PDB file of C-alpha atoms in Angstrom:
ATOM      1  CA  MET A   1       0.000   0.000   0.000  1.00  0.00           C
ATOM      2  CA  LYS A   2       1.399   3.409  -1.053  1.00  0.00           C
ATOM      3  CA  TRP A   3       1.176   6.485   1.138  1.00  0.00           C
ATOM      4  CA  PHE A   4       1.521  10.210   0.323  1.00  0.00           C
ATOM      5  CA  TYR A   5       1.396  13.332   2.427  1.00  0.00           C
ATOM      6  CA  ILE A   6       1.262  17.079   1.875  1.00  0.00           C
ATOM      7  CA  ASP A   7       4.390  18.858   3.069  1.00  0.00           C
ATOM      8  CA  GLU A   8       3.084  22.184   4.380  1.00  0.00           C
ATOM      9  CA  SER A   9       6.639  23.486   4.722  1.00  0.00           C
ATOM     10  CA  VAL A  10       6.957  23.636   0.949  1.00  0.00           C
ATOM     11  CA  THR A  11       5.774  27.023  -0.323  1.00  0.00           C
ATOM     12  CA  ASP A  12       6.822  26.676  -3.931  1.00  0.00           C
ATOM     13  CA  GLY A  13       6.597  23.592  -6.110  1.00  0.00           C
ATOM     14  CA  GLU A  14       5.198  20.123  -5.555  1.00  0.00           C
ATOM     15  CA  ARG A  15       4.097  19.684  -1.972  1.00  0.00           C
ATOM     16  CA  ARG A  16       2.934  16.095  -2.338  1.00  0.00           C
ATOM     17  CA  LYS A  17       5.504  13.693  -1.019  1.00  0.00           C
ATOM     18  CA  GLY A  18       5.575   9.965  -1.697  1.00  0.00           C
ATOM     19  CA  PRO A  19       5.066   7.197  -2.261  1.00  0.00           C
ATOM     20  CA  TYR A  20       6.065   5.829   1.122  1.00  0.00           C
ATOM     21  CA  SER A  21       5.363   2.723   3.132  1.00  0.00           C
ATOM     22  CA  ILE A  22       3.337   2.948   6.348  1.00  0.00           C
ATOM     23  CA  GLU A  23       6.541   2.359   8.308  1.00  0.00           C
ATOM     24  CA  GLU A  24       8.140   5.405   6.671  1.00  0.00           C
ATOM     25  CA  ILE A  25       5.032   7.505   7.347  1.00  0.00           C
ATOM     26  CA  ARG A  26       5.146   6.553  11.013  1.00  0.00           C
ATOM     27  CA  GLU A  27       8.809   7.493  11.153  1.00  0.00           C
ATOM     28  CA  PHE A  28       7.936  10.910   9.707  1.00  0.00           C
ATOM     29  CA  VAL A  29       5.301  11.251  12.428  1.00  0.00           C
ATOM     30  CA  LYS A  30       7.934  10.535  15.088  1.00  0.00           C
ATOM     31  CA  GLN A  31      10.286  13.094  13.523  1.00  0.00           C
ATOM     32  CA  GLY A  32       7.549  15.723  13.424  1.00  0.00           C
ATOM     33  CA  GLN A  33       7.447  15.986   9.640  1.00  0.00           C
ATOM     34  CA  ILE A  34       3.871  14.746   9.706  1.00  0.00           C
ATOM     35  CA  LYS A  35       1.563  16.306  12.278  1.00  0.00           C
ATOM     36  CA  GLU A  36      -2.013  15.493  13.256  1.00  0.00           C
ATOM     37  CA  GLU A  37      -3.360  18.116  10.820  1.00  0.00           C
ATOM     38  CA  THR A  38      -1.132  17.003   7.918  1.00  0.00           C
ATOM     39  CA  LEU A  39      -3.129  15.737   4.942  1.00  0.00           C
ATOM     40  CA  VAL A  40      -2.367  12.147   4.101  1.00  0.00           C
ATOM     41  CA  TRP A  41      -3.565   9.819   1.346  1.00  0.00           C
ATOM     42  CA  ARG A  42      -3.144   6.087   0.809  1.00  0.00           C
ATOM     43  CA  SER A  43      -3.954   3.928  -2.186  1.00  0.00           C
ATOM     44  CA  GLY A  44      -7.573   2.856  -2.176  1.00  0.00           C
ATOM     45  CA  GLU A  45      -8.848   6.037  -0.480  1.00  0.00           C
ATOM     46  CA  GLU A  46     -11.115   8.473  -2.301  1.00  0.00           C
ATOM     47  CA  ASN A  47     -10.069  11.636  -0.472  1.00  0.00           C
ATOM     48  CA  TRP A  48      -7.201  13.074   1.477  1.00  0.00           C
ATOM     49  CA  LYS A  49      -7.537  12.963   5.276  1.00  0.00           C
ATOM     50  CA  THR A  50      -5.616  14.330   8.170  1.00  0.00           C
ATOM     51  CA  TRP A  51      -3.144  12.030   9.812  1.00  0.00           C
ATOM     52  CA  LYS A  52      -5.253  12.335  12.964  1.00  0.00           C
ATOM     53  CA  ASP A  53      -8.187  10.683  11.155  1.00  0.00           C
ATOM     54  CA  PHE A  54      -5.973   7.955   9.750  1.00  0.00           C
ATOM     55  CA  ALA A  55      -4.441   7.333  13.148  1.00  0.00           C
ATOM     56  CA  ALA A  56      -7.929   7.006  14.688  1.00  0.00           C
ATOM     57  CA  GLU A  57      -8.925   4.540  11.957  1.00  0.00           C
ATOM     58  CA  GLU A  58      -5.709   2.628  12.464  1.00  0.00           C
ATOM     59  CA  ILE A  59      -6.362   2.343  16.205  1.00  0.00           C
ATOM     60  CA  HIS A  60      -9.899   1.173  15.482  1.00  0.00           C
ATOM     61  CA  ASP A  61      -8.694  -1.350  12.899  1.00  0.00           C
ATOM     62  CA  LYS A  62      -6.017  -2.633  15.270  1.00  0.00           C
ATOM     63  CA  ALA A  63      -8.590  -3.009  18.054  1.00  0.00           C
ATOM     64  CA  ARG A  64     -10.872  -4.913  15.677  1.00  0.00           C
ATOM     65  CA  GLU A  65      -8.012  -7.138  14.533  1.00  0.00           C
ATOM     66  CA  ASP A  66      -7.039  -7.797  18.146  1.00  0.00           C
ATOM     67  CA  ALA A  67     -10.654  -8.682  18.975  1.00  0.00           C
ATOM     68  CA  GLU A  68     -10.884 -11.005  15.968  1.00  0.00           C
ATOM     69  CA  ARG A  69      -7.534 -12.575  16.889  1.00  0.00           C
ATOM     70  CA  GLU A  70      -8.701 -13.074  20.476  1.00  0.00           C
ATOM     71  CA  GLU A  71     -11.973 -14.625  19.303  1.00  0.00           C
ATOM     72  CA  LEU A  72     -10.084 -16.942  16.960  1.00  0.00           C
ATOM     73  CA  LEU A  73      -7.742 -17.906  19.797  1.00  0.00           C
ATOM     74  CA  GLN A  74     -10.641 -18.654  22.154  1.00  0.00           C
ATOM     75  CA  ASN A  75     -12.418 -20.706  19.490  1.00  0.00           C
ATOM     76  CA  THR A  76      -9.212 -22.634  18.829  1.00  0.00           C
ATOM     77  CA  ILE A  77      -8.726 -23.323  22.546  1.00  0.00           C
ATOM     78  CA  LYS A  78     -12.341 -24.447  22.858  1.00  0.00           C
ATOM     79  CA  ALA A  79     -11.980 -26.747  19.852  1.00  0.00           C
ATOM     80  CA  LEU A  80      -8.802 -28.225  21.320  1.00  0.00           C
ATOM     81  CA  GLU A  81     -10.479 -28.771  24.692  1.00  0.00           C
ATOM     82  CA  GLU A  82     -13.402 -30.517  22.983  1.00  0.00           C
ATOM     83  CA  ALA A  83     -10.981 -32.643  20.976  1.00  0.00           C
ATOM     84  CA  ILE A  84      -9.062 -33.567  24.123  1.00  0.00           C
ATOM     85  CA  GLU A  85     -12.300 -34.421  25.955  1.00  0.00           C
ATOM     86  CA  SER A  86     -13.430 -36.475  22.972  1.00  0.00           C
ATOM     87  CA  ASP A  87     -10.131 -38.348  23.010  1.00  0.00           C
ATOM     88  CA  LYS A  88     -10.639 -39.099  26.721  1.00  0.00           C
ATOM     89  CA  LEU A  89     -13.909 -40.755  25.872  1.00  0.00           C
ATOM     90  CA  LYS A  90     -12.225 -42.908  23.302  1.00  0.00           C
ATOM     91  CA  ILE A  91      -9.423 -44.075  25.556  1.00  0.00           C
ATOM     92  CA  ARG A  92      -9.991 -47.677  26.577  1.00  0.00           C
ATOM     93  CA  ARG A  93      -9.025 -48.896  30.006  1.00  0.00           C
ATOM     94  CA  PHE A  94      -9.066 -52.653  29.745  1.00  0.00           C
ATOM     95  CA  ALA A  95     -10.453 -54.603  32.683  1.00  0.00           C
ATOM     96  CA  GLY A  96      -7.889 -56.892  34.282  1.00  0.00           C
ATOM     97  CA  PHE A  97      -8.095 -60.471  35.478  1.00  0.00           C
ATOM     98  CA  PHE A  98      -9.187 -59.813  39.073  1.00  0.00           C
ATOM     99  CA  THR A  99     -11.881 -57.297  38.134  1.00  0.00           C
ATOM    100  CA  ARG A 100     -13.284 -59.736  35.606  1.00  0.00           C
ATOM    101  CA  ALA A 101     -13.003 -62.548  38.143  1.00  0.00           C
ATOM    102  CA  VAL A 102     -15.163 -60.593  40.606  1.00  0.00           C
ATOM    103  CA  ALA A 103     -17.773 -60.048  37.889  1.00  0.00           C
ATOM    104  CA  PHE A 104     -17.619 -63.745  36.982  1.00  0.00           C
ATOM    105  CA  ILE A 105     -18.152 -64.800  40.603  1.00  0.00           C
ATOM    106  CA  VAL A 106     -21.115 -62.430  41.027  1.00  0.00           C
ATOM    107  CA  ASP A 107     -22.737 -63.703  37.823  1.00  0.00           C
ATOM    108  CA  ASN A 108     -22.300 -67.305  38.885  1.00  0.00           C
ATOM    109  CA  LEU A 109     -23.745 -66.564  42.320  1.00  0.00           C
ATOM    110  CA  ILE A 110     -26.831 -65.159  40.586  1.00  0.00           C
ATOM    111  CA  LEU A 111     -27.004 -68.158  38.281  1.00  0.00           C
ATOM    112  CA  GLY A 112     -26.478 -70.440  41.291  1.00  0.00           C
ATOM    113  CA  ILE A 113     -29.486 -68.892  43.014  1.00  0.00           C
ATOM    114  CA  ALA A 114     -31.524 -69.296  39.827  1.00  0.00           C
ATOM    115  CA  GLY A 115     -30.353 -72.898  39.610  1.00  0.00           C
ATOM    116  CA  GLY A 116     -31.377 -73.536  43.215  1.00  0.00           C
ATOM    117  CA  ILE A 117     -34.857 -72.175  42.487  1.00  0.00           C
ATOM    118  CA  VAL A 118     -35.153 -74.373  39.389  1.00  0.00           C
ATOM    119  CA  LEU A 119     -33.939 -77.398  41.381  1.00  0.00           C
ATOM    120  CA  PHE A 120     -36.508 -76.727  44.092  1.00  0.00           C
ATOM    121  CA  ILE A 121     -39.335 -76.426  41.546  1.00  0.00           C
ATOM    122  CA  LEU A 122     -38.275 -79.612  39.764  1.00  0.00           C
ATOM    123  CA  GLY A 123     -38.042 -81.398  43.109  1.00  0.00           C
ATOM    124  CA  SER A 124     -41.538 -80.197  44.034  1.00  0.00           C
ATOM    125  CA  PHE A 125     -42.883 -81.862  40.893  1.00  0.00           C
ATOM    126  CA  GLY A 126     -40.866 -85.018  41.501  1.00  0.00           C
ATOM    127  CA  LEU A 127     -38.757 -84.519  38.373  1.00  0.00           C
ATOM    128  CA  VAL A 128     -35.472 -84.731  40.279  1.00  0.00           C
ATOM    129  CA  GLU A 129     -34.267 -86.459  43.428  1.00  0.00           C
ATOM    130  CA  ILE A 130     -32.781 -83.601  45.414  1.00  0.00           C
ATOM    131  CA  ASP A 131     -31.299 -85.852  48.099  1.00  0.00           C
ATOM    132  CA  ALA A 132     -29.449 -87.931  45.509  1.00  0.00           C
ATOM    133  CA  ILE A 133     -28.166 -84.790  43.765  1.00  0.00           C
ATOM    134  CA  GLN A 134     -27.016 -83.270  47.058  1.00  0.00           C
ATOM    135  CA  GLU A 135     -25.156 -86.441  47.960  1.00  0.00           C
ATOM    136  CA  ALA A 136     -23.523 -86.624  44.504  1.00  0.00           C
ATOM    137  CA  ALA A 137     -22.624 -82.910  44.683  1.00  0.00           C
ATOM    138  CA  ALA A 138     -21.033 -83.388  48.121  1.00  0.00           C
ATOM    139  CA  ASN A 139     -18.893 -86.246  46.810  1.00  0.00           C
ATOM    140  CA  TYR A 140     -17.871 -84.138  43.803  1.00  0.00           C
ATOM    141  CA  VAL A 141     -16.832 -81.218  46.040  1.00  0.00           C
ATOM    142  CA  LYS A 142     -14.681 -83.551  48.114  1.00  0.00           C
ATOM    143  CA  ASN A 143     -12.895 -84.901  45.050  1.00  0.00           C
ATOM    144  CA  PRO A 144     -13.635 -82.845  41.887  1.00  0.00           C
ATOM    145  CA  MET A 145     -11.006 -84.738  39.860  1.00  0.00           C
ATOM    146  CA  SER A 146     -12.631 -88.126  40.527  1.00  0.00           C
ATOM    147  CA  ASN A 147     -14.274 -89.617  37.451  1.00  0.00           C
ATOM    148  CA  GLU A 148     -16.549 -91.644  39.713  1.00  0.00           C
ATOM    149  CA  ALA A 149     -17.756 -88.515  41.515  1.00  0.00           C
ATOM    150  CA  ILE A 150     -18.380 -86.729  38.209  1.00  0.00           C
ATOM    151  CA  THR A 151     -20.278 -89.715  36.796  1.00  0.00           C
ATOM    152  CA  GLN A 152     -22.376 -90.010  39.957  1.00  0.00           C
ATOM    153  CA  LEU A 153     -23.289 -86.331  39.778  1.00  0.00           C
ATOM    154  CA  VAL A 154     -24.152 -86.341  36.072  1.00  0.00           C
ATOM    155  CA  GLU A 155     -26.184 -89.567  36.314  1.00  0.00           C
ATOM    156  CA  ALA A 156     -28.110 -88.540  39.431  1.00  0.00           C
ATOM    157  CA  PRO A 157     -31.894 -88.939  38.878  1.00  0.00           C
ATOM    158  CA  GLY A 158     -33.263 -85.823  37.155  1.00  0.00           C
ATOM    159  CA  MET A 159     -29.825 -84.226  36.808  1.00  0.00           C
ATOM    160  CA  ALA A 160     -29.980 -84.261  32.992  1.00  0.00           C
ATOM    161  CA  THR A 161     -33.272 -82.350  33.093  1.00  0.00           C
ATOM    162  CA  PHE A 162     -31.897 -79.841  35.548  1.00  0.00           C
ATOM    163  CA  LEU A 163     -28.680 -79.302  33.550  1.00  0.00           C
ATOM    164  CA  SER A 164     -30.666 -78.764  30.343  1.00  0.00           C
ATOM    165  CA  ILE A 165     -32.855 -76.108  31.959  1.00  0.00           C
ATOM    166  CA  TRP A 166     -29.925 -74.465  33.755  1.00  0.00           C
ATOM    167  CA  THR A 167     -27.909 -74.349  30.498  1.00  0.00           C
ATOM    168  CA  VAL A 168     -30.793 -72.546  28.779  1.00  0.00           C
ATOM    169  CA  ILE A 169     -31.017 -70.047  31.652  1.00  0.00           C
ATOM    170  CA  GLN A 170     -27.275 -69.424  31.562  1.00  0.00           C
ATOM    171  CA  THR A 171     -27.328 -68.953  27.782  1.00  0.00           C
ATOM    172  CA  ILE A 172     -30.197 -66.473  27.940  1.00  0.00           C
ATOM    173  CA  TYR A 173     -28.588 -64.659  30.878  1.00  0.00           C
ATOM    174  CA  PHE A 174     -25.283 -63.909  29.156  1.00  0.00           C
ATOM    175  CA  ILE A 175     -26.642 -63.286  25.649  1.00  0.00           C
ATOM    176  CA  VAL A 176     -29.505 -60.992  26.677  1.00  0.00           C
ATOM    177  CA  PHE A 177     -27.556 -58.897  29.188  1.00  0.00           C
ATOM    178  CA  HIS A 178     -24.629 -58.414  26.825  1.00  0.00           C
ATOM    179  CA  ALA A 179     -26.858 -57.621  23.845  1.00  0.00           C
ATOM    180  CA  ILE A 180     -29.019 -55.087  25.710  1.00  0.00           C
ATOM    181  CA  PHE A 181     -26.667 -53.593  28.309  1.00  0.00           C
ATOM    182  CA  SER A 182     -23.239 -54.719  27.029  1.00  0.00           C
ATOM    183  CA  ALA A 183     -22.700 -56.048  30.550  1.00  0.00           C
ATOM    184  CA  THR A 184     -24.036 -58.659  32.944  1.00  0.00           C
ATOM    185  CA  PRO A 185     -25.042 -57.660  36.503  1.00  0.00           C
ATOM    186  CA  GLY A 186     -21.597 -58.813  37.686  1.00  0.00           C
ATOM    187  CA  LYS A 187     -19.870 -56.521  35.195  1.00  0.00           C
ATOM    188  CA  MET A 188     -22.208 -53.650  36.044  1.00  0.00           C
ATOM    189  CA  LEU A 189     -21.277 -54.023  39.704  1.00  0.00           C
ATOM    190  CA  VAL A 190     -17.574 -53.441  38.958  1.00  0.00           C
ATOM    191  CA  HIS A 191     -18.300 -50.847  36.227  1.00  0.00           C
ATOM    192  CA  ILE A 192     -17.050 -52.723  33.185  1.00  0.00           C
ATOM    193  CA  HIS A 193     -18.706 -53.646  29.916  1.00  0.00           C
ATOM    194  CA  VAL A 194     -17.997 -55.448  26.631  1.00  0.00           C
ATOM    195  CA  GLU A 195     -17.289 -53.667  23.354  1.00  0.00           C
ATOM    196  CA  THR A 196     -16.562 -54.788  19.817  1.00  0.00           C
ATOM    197  CA  HIS A 197     -13.039 -54.308  18.433  1.00  0.00           C
ATOM    198  CA  SER A 198     -14.173 -50.962  16.959  1.00  0.00           C
ATOM    199  CA  GLY A 199     -15.551 -49.726  20.292  1.00  0.00           C
ATOM    200  CA  GLU A 200     -19.204 -50.248  19.393  1.00  0.00           C
ATOM    201  CA  LYS A 201     -21.971 -51.738  21.526  1.00  0.00           C
ATOM    202  CA  LEU A 202     -22.542 -55.466  21.101  1.00  0.00           C
ATOM    203  CA  THR A 203     -25.320 -56.490  18.738  1.00  0.00           C
ATOM    204  CA  TRP A 204     -27.467 -59.568  19.275  1.00  0.00           C
ATOM    205  CA  LEU A 205     -25.340 -61.445  16.732  1.00  0.00           C
ATOM    206  CA  SER A 206     -22.019 -60.453  18.322  1.00  0.00           C
ATOM    207  CA  SER A 207     -23.407 -61.261  21.772  1.00  0.00           C
ATOM    208  CA  ILE A 208     -24.409 -64.746  20.636  1.00  0.00           C
ATOM    209  CA  ALA A 209     -21.022 -65.261  18.949  1.00  0.00           C
ATOM    210  CA  ARG A 210     -19.145 -64.177  22.077  1.00  0.00           C
ATOM    211  CA  TYR A 211     -21.185 -66.520  24.275  1.00  0.00           C
ATOM    212  CA  LEU A 212     -20.538 -69.498  21.995  1.00  0.00           C
ATOM    213  CA  CYS A 213     -16.824 -68.660  22.090  1.00  0.00           C
ATOM    214  CA  SER A 214     -16.981 -68.424  25.895  1.00  0.00           C
ATOM    215  CA  VAL A 215     -18.195 -72.037  25.995  1.00  0.00           C
ATOM    216  CA  LEU A 216     -14.916 -72.995  24.343  1.00  0.00           C
ATOM    217  CA  THR A 217     -13.039 -71.000  26.997  1.00  0.00           C
ATOM    218  CA  GLN A 218     -14.905 -72.913  29.715  1.00  0.00           C
ATOM    219  CA  PHE A 219     -13.602 -76.178  28.285  1.00  0.00           C
ATOM    220  CA  THR A 220     -10.046 -74.931  28.925  1.00  0.00           C
ATOM    221  CA  MET A 221     -10.717 -75.341  32.660  1.00  0.00           C
ATOM    222  CA  VAL A 222      -9.376 -78.891  32.260  1.00  0.00           C
ATOM    223  CA  PHE A 223      -6.110 -77.251  31.137  1.00  0.00           C
ATOM    224  CA  TYR A 224      -5.826 -75.131  34.290  1.00  0.00           C
ATOM    225  CA  GLY A 225      -8.124 -72.460  32.877  1.00  0.00           C
ATOM    226  CA  LEU A 226      -5.653 -71.249  30.251  1.00  0.00           C
ATOM    227  CA  GLY A 227      -8.465 -69.585  28.308  1.00  0.00           C
ATOM    228  CA  TYR A 228      -9.007 -67.250  31.248  1.00  0.00           C
ATOM    229  CA  ILE A 229      -5.428 -66.951  32.511  1.00  0.00           C
ATOM    230  CA  ILE A 230      -4.227 -65.365  29.248  1.00  0.00           C
ATOM    231  CA  VAL A 231      -6.038 -62.232  30.432  1.00  0.00           C
ATOM    232  CA  CYS A 232      -3.082 -61.699  32.790  1.00  0.00           C
ATOM    233  CA  ILE A 233      -0.504 -61.582  29.997  1.00  0.00           C
ATOM    234  CA  ASP A 234      -2.440 -60.033  27.126  1.00  0.00           C
ATOM    235  CA  PRO A 235      -1.824 -56.233  26.895  1.00  0.00           C
ATOM    236  CA  LYS A 236      -5.506 -55.700  26.122  1.00  0.00           C
ATOM    237  CA  ARG A 237      -6.670 -58.138  28.813  1.00  0.00           C
ATOM    238  CA  ARG A 238      -8.526 -60.488  26.479  1.00  0.00           C
ATOM    239  CA  ALA A 239      -9.674 -63.968  27.363  1.00  0.00           C
ATOM    240  CA  LEU A 240      -9.722 -66.693  24.708  1.00  0.00           C
ATOM    241  CA  HIS A 241     -13.333 -65.939  23.727  1.00  0.00           C
ATOM    242  CA  ASP A 242     -12.501 -62.230  23.393  1.00  0.00           C
ATOM    243  CA  TRP A 243      -9.696 -63.080  20.989  1.00  0.00           C
ATOM    244  CA  ILE A 244     -11.991 -65.225  18.862  1.00  0.00           C
ATOM    245  CA  ALA A 245     -15.047 -62.926  19.001  1.00  0.00           C
ATOM    246  CA  ARG A 246     -12.880 -59.773  18.638  1.00  0.00           C
ATOM    247  CA  THR A 247     -14.280 -58.112  21.729  1.00  0.00           C
ATOM    248  CA  PHE A 248     -12.806 -56.190  24.665  1.00  0.00           C
ATOM    249  CA  VAL A 249     -13.870 -55.840  28.287  1.00  0.00           C
ATOM    250  CA  VAL A 250     -13.304 -52.213  29.332  1.00  0.00           C
ATOM    251  CA  TYR A 251     -14.131 -49.891  32.187  1.00  0.00           C
ATOM    252  CA  ASP A 252     -17.213 -47.729  31.768  1.00  0.00           C
ATOM    253  CA  GLU A 253     -16.581 -44.318  30.184  1.00  0.00           C
ATOM    254  CA  LYS A 254     -18.394 -42.455  32.956  1.00  0.00           C
ATOM    255  CA  ILE A 255     -16.055 -43.933  35.504  1.00  0.00           C
ATOM    256  CA  LYS A 256     -13.019 -42.892  33.460  1.00  0.00           C
ATOM    257  CA  ILE A 257     -14.235 -39.303  33.121  1.00  0.00           C
ATOM    258  CA  LYS A 258     -14.965 -39.083  36.816  1.00  0.00           C
ATOM    259  CA  GLU A 259     -11.523 -40.406  37.663  1.00  0.00           C
ATOM    260  CA  SER A 260      -9.900 -37.924  35.254  1.00  0.00           C
ATOM    261  CA  SER A 261     -11.840 -35.056  36.823  1.00  0.00           C
ATOM    262  CA  GLU A 262     -10.813 -36.124  40.317  1.00  0.00           C
ATOM    263  CA  GLU A 263      -7.159 -36.324  39.248  1.00  0.00           C
ATOM    264  CA  GLU A 264      -7.335 -32.830  37.752  1.00  0.00           C
ATOM    265  CA  GLN A 265      -8.860 -31.463  40.965  1.00  0.00           C
ATOM    266  CA  GLU A 266      -6.135 -33.108  43.057  1.00  0.00           C
ATOM    267  CA  ASN A 267      -3.462 -31.611  40.833  1.00  0.00           C
TER     268      ASN A 267
END
C-alpha cells in the first residue's frame, strides 16, 4: 500500500511527497514531519484525510483485529479442549483379570441362586431327586477330579433335566444382558462392559457369537483355565473368547471421566 502526504513546509513547487510505506510515514510522524493536521492519502482512499483521522482509523482497525484474533484464539482453545475431551472418551481402560473374576463370581452366584430355584421347583414336581443330587454334589466337592464322583453327579436322577434347563437359563442370561446392556449384573457391579473391536456396543449377533466362544473358553478349565489366565498376559486383557469374538472388556466411560476429573482437581 502506497502512502503520500502534503508537506506544508513547501511554499513553492510540488508539496505532495511519496510514495512511502506505512513504516516510513510513522517514522515521519515521530520526527515531526507529519503532524495530526497534515493531509495524508493512501492507495484505495477516495479523499485526502488528516493524519489524525488515519491514526484514529488505524487504532480502530487494530482493536478490531485484536478482537478477531482473540476470538479466533478462544475458538481454537475451545476446539482443542473438545478434541481432548473427545479423546478421553475414546481411551480404553481394559479390565484386568481380578476385576473380571469378581464379575464372573457375582454372575455365577446369581445363576447359582436361579439354579437352586429351578432345582426346588423340579423337586416339588418329583422330576429330580434332590437328596441324591445333594449327595452326589457333596462327593464331587470332596474330590472334583474323581471320574466316579463326576459320573455319579451327572447320572443322578433328574440331573440331565436340571442341567438342560440351567444351560438354557445361563445362555439367555449372558446373551440378553450383553446384547441389551453390554454387561451382565456382575460386570455392572464393577463398572465394566464389553465392546466390539471398533468400540461399538454389542449387537445380538455379536453377543451370541461371544457366548458361543466363551463355551470354548470354559472347556479350557481342564487345562488349568488357560483360556481365562491369558487375560493376565495379554496387553488388552482379552480372554480366549474375546480373541476369537474380537471383543474387549473395558471400564465404563463415565467412571473414566470421573476419575480424570478427580485427578485434575487433586493436581
